[in-house]
Coordinates of C-alpha atoms and ligand atoms in Angstrom, one line a residue:
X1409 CA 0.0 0.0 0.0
X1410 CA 1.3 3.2 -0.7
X1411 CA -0.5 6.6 -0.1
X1412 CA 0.2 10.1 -1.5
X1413 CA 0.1 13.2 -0.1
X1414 CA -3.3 14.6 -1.4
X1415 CA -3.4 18.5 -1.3
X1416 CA -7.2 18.1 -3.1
X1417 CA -9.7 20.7 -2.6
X1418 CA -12.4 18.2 -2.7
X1419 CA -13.1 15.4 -1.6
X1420 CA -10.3 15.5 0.6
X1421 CA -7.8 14.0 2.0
X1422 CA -9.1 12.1 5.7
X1423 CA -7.7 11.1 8.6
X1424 CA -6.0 7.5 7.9
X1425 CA -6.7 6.3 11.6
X1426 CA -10.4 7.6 10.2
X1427 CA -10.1 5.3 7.1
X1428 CA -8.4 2.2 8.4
X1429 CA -11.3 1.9 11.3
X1430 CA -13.7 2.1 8.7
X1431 CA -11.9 -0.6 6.6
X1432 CA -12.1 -2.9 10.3
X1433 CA -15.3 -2.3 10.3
X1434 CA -16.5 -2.8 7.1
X1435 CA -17.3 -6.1 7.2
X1436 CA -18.7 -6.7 10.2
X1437 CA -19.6 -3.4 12.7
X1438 CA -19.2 -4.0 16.0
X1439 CA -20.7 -7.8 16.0
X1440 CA -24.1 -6.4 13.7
X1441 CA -22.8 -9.0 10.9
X1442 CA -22.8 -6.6 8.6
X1443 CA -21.5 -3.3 7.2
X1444 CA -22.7 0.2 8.1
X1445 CA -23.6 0.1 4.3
X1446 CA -26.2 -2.1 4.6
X1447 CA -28.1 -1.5 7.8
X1448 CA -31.3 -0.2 8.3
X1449 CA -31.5 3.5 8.8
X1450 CA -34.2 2.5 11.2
X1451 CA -32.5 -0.1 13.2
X1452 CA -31.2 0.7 16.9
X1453 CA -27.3 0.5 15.7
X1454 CA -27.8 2.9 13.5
X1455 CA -29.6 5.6 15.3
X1456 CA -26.5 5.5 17.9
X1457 CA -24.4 5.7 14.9
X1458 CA -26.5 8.9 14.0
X1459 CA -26.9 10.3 17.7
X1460 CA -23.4 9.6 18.6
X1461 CA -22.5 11.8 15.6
X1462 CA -24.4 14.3 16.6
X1463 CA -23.4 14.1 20.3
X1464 CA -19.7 14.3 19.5
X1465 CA -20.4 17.2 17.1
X1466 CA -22.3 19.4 19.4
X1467 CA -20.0 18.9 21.8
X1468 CA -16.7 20.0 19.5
X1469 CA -18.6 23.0 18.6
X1470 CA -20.4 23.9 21.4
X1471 CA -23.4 23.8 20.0
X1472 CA -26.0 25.8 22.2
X1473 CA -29.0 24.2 22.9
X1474 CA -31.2 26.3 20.5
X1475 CA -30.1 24.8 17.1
X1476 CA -30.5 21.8 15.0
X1477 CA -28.1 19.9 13.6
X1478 CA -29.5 18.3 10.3
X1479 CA -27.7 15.9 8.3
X1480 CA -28.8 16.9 4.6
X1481 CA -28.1 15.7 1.4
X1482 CA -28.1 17.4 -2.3
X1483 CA -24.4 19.1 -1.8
X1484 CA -23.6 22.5 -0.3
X1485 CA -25.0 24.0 -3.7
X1486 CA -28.7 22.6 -2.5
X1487 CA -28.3 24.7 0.6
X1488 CA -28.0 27.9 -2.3
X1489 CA -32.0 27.0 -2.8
X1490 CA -32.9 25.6 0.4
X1491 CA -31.5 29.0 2.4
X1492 CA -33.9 31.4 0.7
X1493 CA -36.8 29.0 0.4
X1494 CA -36.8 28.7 3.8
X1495 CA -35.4 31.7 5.3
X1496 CA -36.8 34.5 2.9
X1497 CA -39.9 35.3 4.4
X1498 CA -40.0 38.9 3.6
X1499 CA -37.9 37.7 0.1
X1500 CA -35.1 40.3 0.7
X1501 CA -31.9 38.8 1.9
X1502 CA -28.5 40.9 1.7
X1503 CA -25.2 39.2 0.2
X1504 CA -21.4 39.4 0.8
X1505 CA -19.8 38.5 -2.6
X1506 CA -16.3 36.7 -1.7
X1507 CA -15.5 34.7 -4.6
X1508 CA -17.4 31.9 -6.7
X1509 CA -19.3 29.9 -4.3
X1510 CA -20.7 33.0 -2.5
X1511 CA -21.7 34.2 -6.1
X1512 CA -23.7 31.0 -7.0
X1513 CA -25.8 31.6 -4.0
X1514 CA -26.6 35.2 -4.8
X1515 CA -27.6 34.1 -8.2
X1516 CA -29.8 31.2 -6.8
X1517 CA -31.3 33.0 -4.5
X1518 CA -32.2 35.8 -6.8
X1519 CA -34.4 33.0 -8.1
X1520 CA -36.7 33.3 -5.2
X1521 CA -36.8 37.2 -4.3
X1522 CA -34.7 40.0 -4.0
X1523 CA -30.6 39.6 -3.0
X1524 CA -28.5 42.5 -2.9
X1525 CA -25.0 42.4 -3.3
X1526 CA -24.0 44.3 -0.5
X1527 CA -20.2 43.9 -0.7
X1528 CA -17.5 42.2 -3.1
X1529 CA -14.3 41.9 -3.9
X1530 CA -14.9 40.5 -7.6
X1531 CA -12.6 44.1 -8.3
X1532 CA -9.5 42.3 -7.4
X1533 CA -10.6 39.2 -8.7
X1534 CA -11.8 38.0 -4.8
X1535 CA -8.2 38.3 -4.1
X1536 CA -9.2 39.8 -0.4
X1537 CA -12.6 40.1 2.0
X1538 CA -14.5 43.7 1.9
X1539 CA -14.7 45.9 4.3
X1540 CA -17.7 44.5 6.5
X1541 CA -18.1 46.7 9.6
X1542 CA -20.8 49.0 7.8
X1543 CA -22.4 47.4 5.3
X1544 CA -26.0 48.7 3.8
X1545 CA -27.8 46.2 5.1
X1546 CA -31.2 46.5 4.1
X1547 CA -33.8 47.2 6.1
X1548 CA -36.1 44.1 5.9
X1549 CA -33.4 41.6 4.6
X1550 CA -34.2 37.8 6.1
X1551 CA -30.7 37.3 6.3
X1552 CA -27.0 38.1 5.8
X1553 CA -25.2 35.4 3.4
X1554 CA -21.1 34.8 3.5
X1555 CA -19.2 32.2 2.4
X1556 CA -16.5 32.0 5.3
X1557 CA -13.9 30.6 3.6
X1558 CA -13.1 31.1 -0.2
X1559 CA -12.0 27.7 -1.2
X1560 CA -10.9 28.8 -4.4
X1561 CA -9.7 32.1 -4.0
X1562 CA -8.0 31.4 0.0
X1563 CA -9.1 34.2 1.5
X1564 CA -11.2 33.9 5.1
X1565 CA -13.3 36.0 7.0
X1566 CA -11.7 36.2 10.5
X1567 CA -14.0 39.1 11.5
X1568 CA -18.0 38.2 11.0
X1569 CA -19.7 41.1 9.5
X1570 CA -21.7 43.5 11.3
X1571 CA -25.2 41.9 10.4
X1572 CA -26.8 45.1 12.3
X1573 CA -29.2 42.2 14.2
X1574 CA -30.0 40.3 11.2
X1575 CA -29.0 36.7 11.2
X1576 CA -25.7 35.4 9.6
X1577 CA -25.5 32.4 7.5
X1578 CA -22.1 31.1 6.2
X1579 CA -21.3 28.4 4.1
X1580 CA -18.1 26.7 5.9
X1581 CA -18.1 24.2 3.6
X1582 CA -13.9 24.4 3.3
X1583 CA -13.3 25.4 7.1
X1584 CA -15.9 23.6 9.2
X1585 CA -14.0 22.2 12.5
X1586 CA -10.9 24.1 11.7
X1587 CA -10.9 26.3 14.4
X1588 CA -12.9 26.8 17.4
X1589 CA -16.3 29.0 16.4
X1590 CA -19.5 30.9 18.4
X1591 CA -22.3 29.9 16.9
X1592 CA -24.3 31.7 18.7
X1593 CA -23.1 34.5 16.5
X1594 CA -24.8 32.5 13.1
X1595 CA -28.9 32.3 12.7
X1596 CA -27.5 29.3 10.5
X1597 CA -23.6 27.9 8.9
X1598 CA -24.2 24.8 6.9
X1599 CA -20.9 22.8 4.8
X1600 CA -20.5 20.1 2.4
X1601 CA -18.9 17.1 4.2
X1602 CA -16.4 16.4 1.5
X1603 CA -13.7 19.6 2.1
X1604 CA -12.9 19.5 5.8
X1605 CA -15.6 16.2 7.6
X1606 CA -16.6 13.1 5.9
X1607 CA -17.5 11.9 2.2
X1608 CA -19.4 13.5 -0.7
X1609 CA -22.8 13.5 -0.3
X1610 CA -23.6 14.5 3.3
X1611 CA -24.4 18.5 4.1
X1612 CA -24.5 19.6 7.5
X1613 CA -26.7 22.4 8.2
X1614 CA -26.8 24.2 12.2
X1615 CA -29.8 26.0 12.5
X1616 CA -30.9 28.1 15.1
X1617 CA -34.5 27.3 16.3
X1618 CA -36.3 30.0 15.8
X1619 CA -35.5 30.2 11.9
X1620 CA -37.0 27.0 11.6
X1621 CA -40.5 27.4 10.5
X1622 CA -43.2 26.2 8.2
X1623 CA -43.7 29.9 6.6
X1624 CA -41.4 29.0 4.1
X1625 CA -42.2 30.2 0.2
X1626 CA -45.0 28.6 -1.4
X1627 CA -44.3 25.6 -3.4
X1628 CA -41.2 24.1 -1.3
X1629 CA -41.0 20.4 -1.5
X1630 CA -41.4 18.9 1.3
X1631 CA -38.1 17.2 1.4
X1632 CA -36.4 20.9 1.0
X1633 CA -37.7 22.3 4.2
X1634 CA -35.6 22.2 7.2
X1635 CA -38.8 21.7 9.5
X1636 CA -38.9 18.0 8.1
X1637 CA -35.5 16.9 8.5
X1638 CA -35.6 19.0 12.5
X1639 CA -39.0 17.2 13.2
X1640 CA -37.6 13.7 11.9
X1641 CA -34.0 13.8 13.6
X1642 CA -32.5 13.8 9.7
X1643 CA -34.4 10.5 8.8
X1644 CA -37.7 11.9 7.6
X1645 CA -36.5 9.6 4.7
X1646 CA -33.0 7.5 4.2
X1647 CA -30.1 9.4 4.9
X1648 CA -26.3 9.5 3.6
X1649 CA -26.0 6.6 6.1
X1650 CA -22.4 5.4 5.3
X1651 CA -21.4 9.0 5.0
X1652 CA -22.7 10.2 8.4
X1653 CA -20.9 7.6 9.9
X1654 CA -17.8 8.2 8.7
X1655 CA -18.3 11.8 10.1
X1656 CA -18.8 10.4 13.2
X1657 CA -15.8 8.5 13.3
X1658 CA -14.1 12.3 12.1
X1659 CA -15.6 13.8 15.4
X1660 CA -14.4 11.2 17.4
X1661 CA -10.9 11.4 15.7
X1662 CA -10.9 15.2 16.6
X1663 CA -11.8 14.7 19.9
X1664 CA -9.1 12.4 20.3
X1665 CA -6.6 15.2 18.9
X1666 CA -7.8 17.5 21.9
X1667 CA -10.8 19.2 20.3
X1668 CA -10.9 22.6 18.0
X1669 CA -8.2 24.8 19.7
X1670 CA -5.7 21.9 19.4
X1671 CA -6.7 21.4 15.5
X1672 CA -6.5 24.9 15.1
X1673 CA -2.4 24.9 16.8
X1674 CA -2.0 22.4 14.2
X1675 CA -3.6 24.4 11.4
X1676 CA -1.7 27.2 12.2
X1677 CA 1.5 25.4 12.0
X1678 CA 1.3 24.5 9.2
X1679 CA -0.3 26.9 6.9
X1680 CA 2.9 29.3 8.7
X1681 CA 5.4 26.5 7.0
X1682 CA 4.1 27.1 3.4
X1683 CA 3.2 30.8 3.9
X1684 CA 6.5 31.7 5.6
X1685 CA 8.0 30.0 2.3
X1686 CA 5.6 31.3 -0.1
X1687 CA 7.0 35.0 1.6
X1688 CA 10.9 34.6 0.9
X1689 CA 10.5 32.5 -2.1
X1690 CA 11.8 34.0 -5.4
X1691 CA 9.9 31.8 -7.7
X1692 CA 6.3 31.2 -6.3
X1693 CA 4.2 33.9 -4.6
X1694 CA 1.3 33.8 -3.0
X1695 CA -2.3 35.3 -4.5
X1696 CA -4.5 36.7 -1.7
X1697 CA -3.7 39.7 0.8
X1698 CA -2.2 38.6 4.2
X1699 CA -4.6 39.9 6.5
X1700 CA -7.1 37.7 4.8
X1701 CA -5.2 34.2 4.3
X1702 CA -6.9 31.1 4.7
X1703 CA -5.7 28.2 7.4
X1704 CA -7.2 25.5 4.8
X1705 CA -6.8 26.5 0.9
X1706 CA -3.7 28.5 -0.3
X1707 CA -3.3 29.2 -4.2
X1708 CA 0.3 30.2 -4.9
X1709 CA 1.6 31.3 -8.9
X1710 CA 5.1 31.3 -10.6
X1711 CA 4.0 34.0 -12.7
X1712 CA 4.5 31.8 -15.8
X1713 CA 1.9 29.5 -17.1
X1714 CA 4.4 27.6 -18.3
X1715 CA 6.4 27.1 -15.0
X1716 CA 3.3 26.4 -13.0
X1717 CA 2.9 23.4 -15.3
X1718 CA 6.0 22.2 -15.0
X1719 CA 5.7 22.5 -11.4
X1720 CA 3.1 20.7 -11.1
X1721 CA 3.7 18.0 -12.9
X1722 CA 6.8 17.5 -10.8
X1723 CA 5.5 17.6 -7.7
X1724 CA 2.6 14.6 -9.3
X1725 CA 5.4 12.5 -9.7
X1726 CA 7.2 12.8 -6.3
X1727 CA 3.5 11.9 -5.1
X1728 CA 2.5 15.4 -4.0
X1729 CA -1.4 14.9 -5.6
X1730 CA -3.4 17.5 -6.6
X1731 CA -2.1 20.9 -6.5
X1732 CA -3.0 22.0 -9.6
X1733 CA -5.9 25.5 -9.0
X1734 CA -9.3 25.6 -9.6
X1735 CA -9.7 25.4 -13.3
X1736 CA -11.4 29.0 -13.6
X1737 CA -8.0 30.7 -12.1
X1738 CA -4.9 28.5 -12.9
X1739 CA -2.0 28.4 -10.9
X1740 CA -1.3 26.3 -8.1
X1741 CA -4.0 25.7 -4.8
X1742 CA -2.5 23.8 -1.5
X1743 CA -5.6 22.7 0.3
X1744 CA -4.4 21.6 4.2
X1745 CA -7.4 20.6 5.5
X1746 CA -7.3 18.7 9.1
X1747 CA -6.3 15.7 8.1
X1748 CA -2.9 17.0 6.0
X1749 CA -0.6 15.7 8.3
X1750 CA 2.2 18.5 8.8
X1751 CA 4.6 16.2 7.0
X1752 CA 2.4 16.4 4.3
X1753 CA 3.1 20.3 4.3
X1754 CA 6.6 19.8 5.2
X1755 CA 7.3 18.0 2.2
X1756 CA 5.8 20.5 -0.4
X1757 CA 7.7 23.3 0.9
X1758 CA 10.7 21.0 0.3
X1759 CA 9.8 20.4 -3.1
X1760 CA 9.1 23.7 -3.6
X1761 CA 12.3 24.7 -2.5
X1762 CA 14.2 22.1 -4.5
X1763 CA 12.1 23.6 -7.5
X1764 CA 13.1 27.3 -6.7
X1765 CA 16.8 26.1 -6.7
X1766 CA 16.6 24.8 -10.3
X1767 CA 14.9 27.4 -11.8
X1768 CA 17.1 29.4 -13.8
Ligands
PLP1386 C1 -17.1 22.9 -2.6 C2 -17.9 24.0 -2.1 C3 -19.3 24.2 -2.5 C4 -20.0 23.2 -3.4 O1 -20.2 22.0 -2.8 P1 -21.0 20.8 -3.4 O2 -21.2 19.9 -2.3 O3 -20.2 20.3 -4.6 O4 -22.3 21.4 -3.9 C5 -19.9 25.2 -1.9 N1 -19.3 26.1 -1.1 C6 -18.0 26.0 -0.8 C7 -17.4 27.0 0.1 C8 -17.3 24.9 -1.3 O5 -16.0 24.8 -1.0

């Protein structure tokens, strides 16, 4: 068995303590005689699968007792629809443009009523987050929208906007569980499992209580409403069963690492490696301003098209997978989620390094 380093934005790399317990399991968890797989989402097994997940989570986060936790399916780009639908009763809702993700959601929701695009930073190609401490919020918006961490771009909002008492919600799709967080401070944060948690196909949604409602706009399927995954403990119907498992097994292998302030010392260690490098380096610079860097994606460039190809072919064949950037900006993209060990990080930067000395 060999395995590579895997700098992929998505899905990501997981913890291998996470993947070889799964493999132990697969056959035959815990003395059921049968795989997680192919269990009934009804049985008593699995709902201590489900509520253990849930447990472990809240408990990470600190989840105050006032929100859901729903495991959703449908992708982080669901939750584009399924925010407004729900959320937009007076079908005004005020976005925070940060890059491409946080555009698709504007867009989406303009589908349902009226978002404003109350801040970007499209002017330097989302190369930094906007001033946020006075934004023209709208009067009667439903809700402020961010996406907290630009997974393509690598920028991160480590100051919330001022809302001005309207509720928050982020997609933290690429930085959920990377760092300690108040959710109290959010009406709602949802994320795609697949960047920082668990598998494709599981969505995690926190929802404070009160924003769960049946007002939602007319004509929302039932299976879209967050009032029927809250009022069926995420098994109105069959969930991502395998996936939320595997999640679990992610809490419980972040707990074991001391919880989100230790997670966070280790993100911080090593995204200090490669930016400390990517700031004395002659060759490769990074893209996004520093006050706004992100722990969990980092795009770096050469400045020649030609030279970031070469490097990252390279760095393919001495098993360093996936750094190639988002096909819409080019260049390179580092993504260190949690479970990039820091020798994972350590060995880029000496690759880089090696690079840098034999380029003419
Ligand atoms: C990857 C990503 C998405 C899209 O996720 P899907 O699960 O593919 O729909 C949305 N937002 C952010 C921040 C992402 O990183």
């Amino acid at each position: 068995m060999s395995r590579v380093y895997n700098f992929s934005a998505g899905p990501a790399v997981l913890p291998e303590a996470v993947l070889q317990q799964a493999a132990a399991e697969m056959l035959d968890y815990q003395g059921s005689g049968m795989s997680v797989m192919e269990m009934s989402h009804r049985s008593k097994t699995y709902q201590k699968i489900i509520d253990t997940a849930e447990a472990n989570l809240r408990e990470l986060m600190g989840i105050p007792d006032n929100y859901k936790v729903l495991f959703l399916q449908g992708g982080a780009s669901q939750q584009f629809a399924m925010v407004p639908m729900n959320l937009m009763k007076n079908k005004v809702a005020d976005y925070i443009i940060t890059g491409q993700w946080a555009k698709k959601a504007w867009q989406e929701a303009n589908l349902y009523g009226q978002a404003n695009a109350v801040a970007s930073s499209a002017d330097k190609t989302f190369s930094y987050i906007p001033d946020c401490r006075d934004l023209p919020i709208s009067e009667n918006a439903d809700y402020v929208y961010i996406c907290e961490n630009n997974t393509i771009y690598g920028t991160k909002f480590w100051q919330l906007p001022d809302t001005k008492g309207k509720p928050l919600v982020a997609d933290v799709s690429s930085c959920f569980l990377s760092e300690p967080v108040d959710v109290s401070k959010y009406g709602m944060l949802y994320g795609g499992a697949q960047k920082n948690i668990g598998p494709a196909g599981v969505v995690i949604a926190i929802i404070r209580e009160d924003l769960i409602t049946e007002d939602v706009l007319p004509g929302t399927p039932t299976m879209l409403r967050y009032k029927t995954h809250a009022d069926n403990g995420s098994m109105y119907n069959t969930p991502p069963a395998y996936g939320i498992y595997i999640c679990g097994l992610v809490f419980q292998w972040l707990k074991q690492m001391g919880g989100l302030e230790a997670i966070k010392a280790h993100n911080v260690e090593k995204a200090k490696l490669l930016y400390d490098y990517l700031d004395s380096s002659r060759l490769f610079q990074g893209t996004v301003e520093k006050k706004d860097r992100s722990l969990m994606n980092v795009p770096f460039i050469t400045g020649s098209a030609e030279k970031d190809e070469a490097f990252v072919k390279a760095a393919t064949a001495a098993g360093l997978l996936n750094l190639k950037g988002h096909r819409t900006v080019g260049g390179m993209r580092a993504s260190i989620y949690n479970a990039m060990p820091k020798a994972g990080v350590e060995a880029l930067v000496r690759f880089m390094e090696n690079f840098e000395k034999n380029d003419p």
